[in-house]
Amino acid sequence: MTAKSISDQTCYPPRAMRAERAAAYLDLSKSTFLRLVEDGVMPQPIRIKGVVCWDRLDLDAAFEGFKGIDQSSENTMHKLLGMG
Protein backbone atom coordinates (compact mmCIF):
# COMPACT_ATOMS: atom_id res chain seq x y z
CA MET A 1 0.00 0.00 0.00
CA THR A 2 1.35 3.44 -0.86
CA ALA A 3 1.20 6.44 1.44
CA LYS A 4 -1.33 8.11 -0.85
CA SER A 5 -3.70 5.15 -0.76
CA ILE A 6 -3.83 5.06 3.04
CA SER A 7 -3.75 8.82 3.76
CA ASP A 8 -7.53 9.29 3.73
CA GLN A 9 -8.39 5.88 5.12
CA THR A 10 -6.80 6.16 8.56
CA CYS A 11 -9.00 5.33 11.51
CA TYR A 12 -7.35 7.82 13.87
CA PRO A 13 -7.29 11.60 13.85
CA PRO A 14 -4.28 13.38 12.38
CA ARG A 15 -1.61 14.72 14.72
CA ALA A 16 -2.01 18.29 13.42
CA MET A 17 -5.50 19.71 12.94
CA ARG A 18 -6.80 23.01 11.68
CA ALA A 19 -9.44 24.81 13.76
CA GLU A 20 -12.48 23.16 12.18
CA ARG A 21 -11.16 19.63 12.59
CA ALA A 22 -9.82 20.33 16.11
CA ALA A 23 -13.26 21.61 17.12
CA ALA A 24 -14.94 18.55 15.62
CA TYR A 25 -12.43 16.30 17.40
CA LEU A 26 -13.66 17.78 20.70
CA ASP A 27 -17.31 17.80 19.52
CA LEU A 28 -17.47 21.60 19.70
CA SER A 29 -18.48 24.23 17.19
CA LYS A 30 -15.58 26.05 15.59
CA SER A 31 -16.63 29.33 17.21
CA THR A 32 -16.81 27.77 20.69
CA PHE A 33 -13.45 26.10 20.19
CA LEU A 34 -11.80 29.35 19.10
CA ARG A 35 -13.38 31.18 22.06
CA LEU A 36 -11.90 28.57 24.41
CA VAL A 37 -8.50 29.03 22.76
CA GLU A 38 -8.78 32.80 23.16
CA ASP A 39 -9.74 32.36 26.84
CA GLY A 40 -6.75 30.09 27.44
CA VAL A 41 -8.88 27.02 28.18
CA MET A 42 -7.67 25.24 25.05
CA PRO A 43 -4.05 25.33 23.86
CA GLN A 44 -2.69 27.91 21.46
CA PRO A 45 -2.11 26.78 17.88
CA ILE A 46 1.20 25.95 16.29
CA ARG A 47 2.17 27.85 13.16
CA ILE A 48 4.07 25.98 10.49
CA LYS A 49 5.02 28.23 7.57
CA GLY A 50 1.74 30.13 7.81
CA VAL A 51 -0.43 27.08 8.50
CA VAL A 52 -2.24 27.36 11.83
CA CYS A 53 -2.91 24.00 13.47
CA TRP A 54 -3.39 22.33 16.83
CA ASP A 55 -1.49 19.31 18.09
CA ARG A 56 -3.88 16.46 18.91
CA LEU A 57 -1.79 15.56 21.96
CA ASP A 58 -2.15 19.11 23.32
CA LEU A 59 -5.91 18.92 22.79
CA ASP A 60 -6.02 15.58 24.60
CA ALA A 61 -4.03 17.00 27.53
CA ALA A 62 -6.33 20.02 27.80
CA PHE A 63 -9.38 17.76 27.73
CA GLU A 64 -7.89 15.56 30.47
CA GLY A 65 -7.63 18.69 32.61
CA PHE A 66 -11.42 19.03 32.60
CA LYS A 67 -11.71 15.86 34.65
CA GLY A 68 -10.48 17.71 37.74
CA ILE A 69 -13.20 20.38 37.53
CA ASP A 70 -16.13 19.95 39.94
CA GLN A 71 -19.08 19.30 37.66
CA SER A 72 -21.68 18.63 40.32
CA SER A 73 -23.11 22.13 40.72
CA GLU A 74 -23.49 23.45 37.17
CA ASN A 75 -22.83 22.81 33.52
CA THR A 76 -19.05 22.78 33.10
CA MET A 77 -19.12 24.23 29.58
CA HIS A 78 -21.28 27.10 30.83
CA LYS A 79 -18.79 27.66 33.65
CA LEU A 80 -15.86 27.71 31.20
CA LEU A 81 -17.64 30.09 28.89
CA GLY A 82 -18.70 32.40 31.75
CA MET A 83 -22.36 31.68 31.17
CA GLY A 84 -23.16 30.10 34.52
mmCIF file of C-alpha atoms in Angstrom:
data_model
loop_
_atom_site.group_PDB
_atom_site.id
_atom_site.type_symbol
_atom_site.label_atom_id
_atom_site.label_comp_id
_atom_site.label_asym_id
_atom_site.label_seq_id
_atom_site.Cartn_x
_atom_site.Cartn_y
_atom_site.Cartn_z
ATOM 1 C CA MET A 1 0.000 0.000 0.000
ATOM 2 C CA THR A 2 1.353 3.439 -0.863
ATOM 3 C CA ALA A 3 1.199 6.442 1.445
ATOM 4 C CA LYS A 4 -1.332 8.109 -0.848
ATOM 5 C CA SER A 5 -3.697 5.151 -0.756
ATOM 6 C CA ILE A 6 -3.831 5.058 3.037
ATOM 7 C CA SER A 7 -3.754 8.821 3.758
ATOM 8 C CA ASP A 8 -7.533 9.293 3.733
ATOM 9 C CA GLN A 9 -8.394 5.878 5.125
ATOM 10 C CA THR A 10 -6.804 6.159 8.558
ATOM 11 C CA CYS A 11 -9.003 5.328 11.513
ATOM 12 C CA TYR A 12 -7.345 7.818 13.867
ATOM 13 C CA PRO A 13 -7.288 11.603 13.852
ATOM 14 C CA PRO A 14 -4.284 13.378 12.378
ATOM 15 C CA ARG A 15 -1.607 14.717 14.718
ATOM 16 C CA ALA A 16 -2.011 18.287 13.417
ATOM 17 C CA MET A 17 -5.497 19.705 12.937
ATOM 18 C CA ARG A 18 -6.801 23.011 11.683
ATOM 19 C CA ALA A 19 -9.444 24.805 13.758
ATOM 20 C CA GLU A 20 -12.478 23.163 12.182
ATOM 21 C CA ARG A 21 -11.156 19.629 12.594
ATOM 22 C CA ALA A 22 -9.821 20.327 16.109
ATOM 23 C CA ALA A 23 -13.255 21.613 17.116
ATOM 24 C CA ALA A 24 -14.937 18.552 15.619
ATOM 25 C CA TYR A 25 -12.434 16.296 17.403
ATOM 26 C CA LEU A 26 -13.661 17.780 20.698
ATOM 27 C CA ASP A 27 -17.308 17.800 19.524
ATOM 28 C CA LEU A 28 -17.471 21.604 19.705
ATOM 29 C CA SER A 29 -18.476 24.227 17.191
ATOM 30 C CA LYS A 30 -15.575 26.054 15.586
ATOM 31 C CA SER A 31 -16.634 29.332 17.214
ATOM 32 C CA THR A 32 -16.809 27.772 20.688
ATOM 33 C CA PHE A 33 -13.447 26.103 20.194
ATOM 34 C CA LEU A 34 -11.799 29.353 19.104
ATOM 35 C CA ARG A 35 -13.378 31.178 22.060
ATOM 36 C CA LEU A 36 -11.899 28.572 24.413
ATOM 37 C CA VAL A 37 -8.496 29.027 22.758
ATOM 38 C CA GLU A 38 -8.782 32.800 23.165
ATOM 39 C CA ASP A 39 -9.740 32.364 26.842
ATOM 40 C CA GLY A 40 -6.745 30.092 27.442
ATOM 41 C CA VAL A 41 -8.882 27.023 28.179
ATOM 42 C CA MET A 42 -7.671 25.241 25.052
ATOM 43 C CA PRO A 43 -4.050 25.325 23.855
ATOM 44 C CA GLN A 44 -2.691 27.912 21.458
ATOM 45 C CA PRO A 45 -2.114 26.780 17.882
ATOM 46 C CA ILE A 46 1.199 25.952 16.287
ATOM 47 C CA ARG A 47 2.165 27.852 13.162
ATOM 48 C CA ILE A 48 4.072 25.975 10.486
ATOM 49 C CA LYS A 49 5.022 28.231 7.568
ATOM 50 C CA GLY A 50 1.744 30.127 7.806
ATOM 51 C CA VAL A 51 -0.434 27.080 8.499
ATOM 52 C CA VAL A 52 -2.242 27.358 11.828
ATOM 53 C CA CYS A 53 -2.910 23.999 13.467
ATOM 54 C CA TRP A 54 -3.388 22.332 16.827
ATOM 55 C CA ASP A 55 -1.494 19.313 18.091
ATOM 56 C CA ARG A 56 -3.876 16.457 18.907
ATOM 57 C CA LEU A 57 -1.791 15.557 21.964
ATOM 58 C CA ASP A 58 -2.150 19.112 23.324
ATOM 59 C CA LEU A 59 -5.911 18.915 22.792
ATOM 60 C CA ASP A 60 -6.015 15.578 24.605
ATOM 61 C CA ALA A 61 -4.025 17.002 27.526
ATOM 62 C CA ALA A 62 -6.332 20.023 27.800
ATOM 63 C CA PHE A 63 -9.379 17.757 27.728
ATOM 64 C CA GLU A 64 -7.890 15.559 30.474
ATOM 65 C CA GLY A 65 -7.630 18.694 32.614
ATOM 66 C CA PHE A 66 -11.420 19.032 32.601
ATOM 67 C CA LYS A 67 -11.710 15.858 34.647
ATOM 68 C CA GLY A 68 -10.483 17.712 37.738
ATOM 69 C CA ILE A 69 -13.202 20.380 37.535
ATOM 70 C CA ASP A 70 -16.131 19.950 39.936
ATOM 71 C CA GLN A 71 -19.083 19.303 37.657
ATOM 72 C CA SER A 72 -21.681 18.628 40.315
ATOM 73 C CA SER A 73 -23.114 22.125 40.723
ATOM 74 C CA GLU A 74 -23.492 23.455 37.175
ATOM 75 C CA ASN A 75 -22.829 22.807 33.521
ATOM 76 C CA THR A 76 -19.045 22.779 33.097
ATOM 77 C CA MET A 77 -19.117 24.231 29.578
ATOM 78 C CA HIS A 78 -21.280 27.101 30.831
ATOM 79 C CA LYS A 79 -18.790 27.661 33.649
ATOM 80 C CA LEU A 80 -15.861 27.711 31.203
ATOM 81 C CA LEU A 81 -17.639 30.092 28.886
ATOM 82 C CA GLY A 82 -18.702 32.396 31.749
ATOM 83 C CA MET A 83 -22.362 31.682 31.172
ATOM 84 C CA GLY A 84 -23.159 30.100 34.516
#
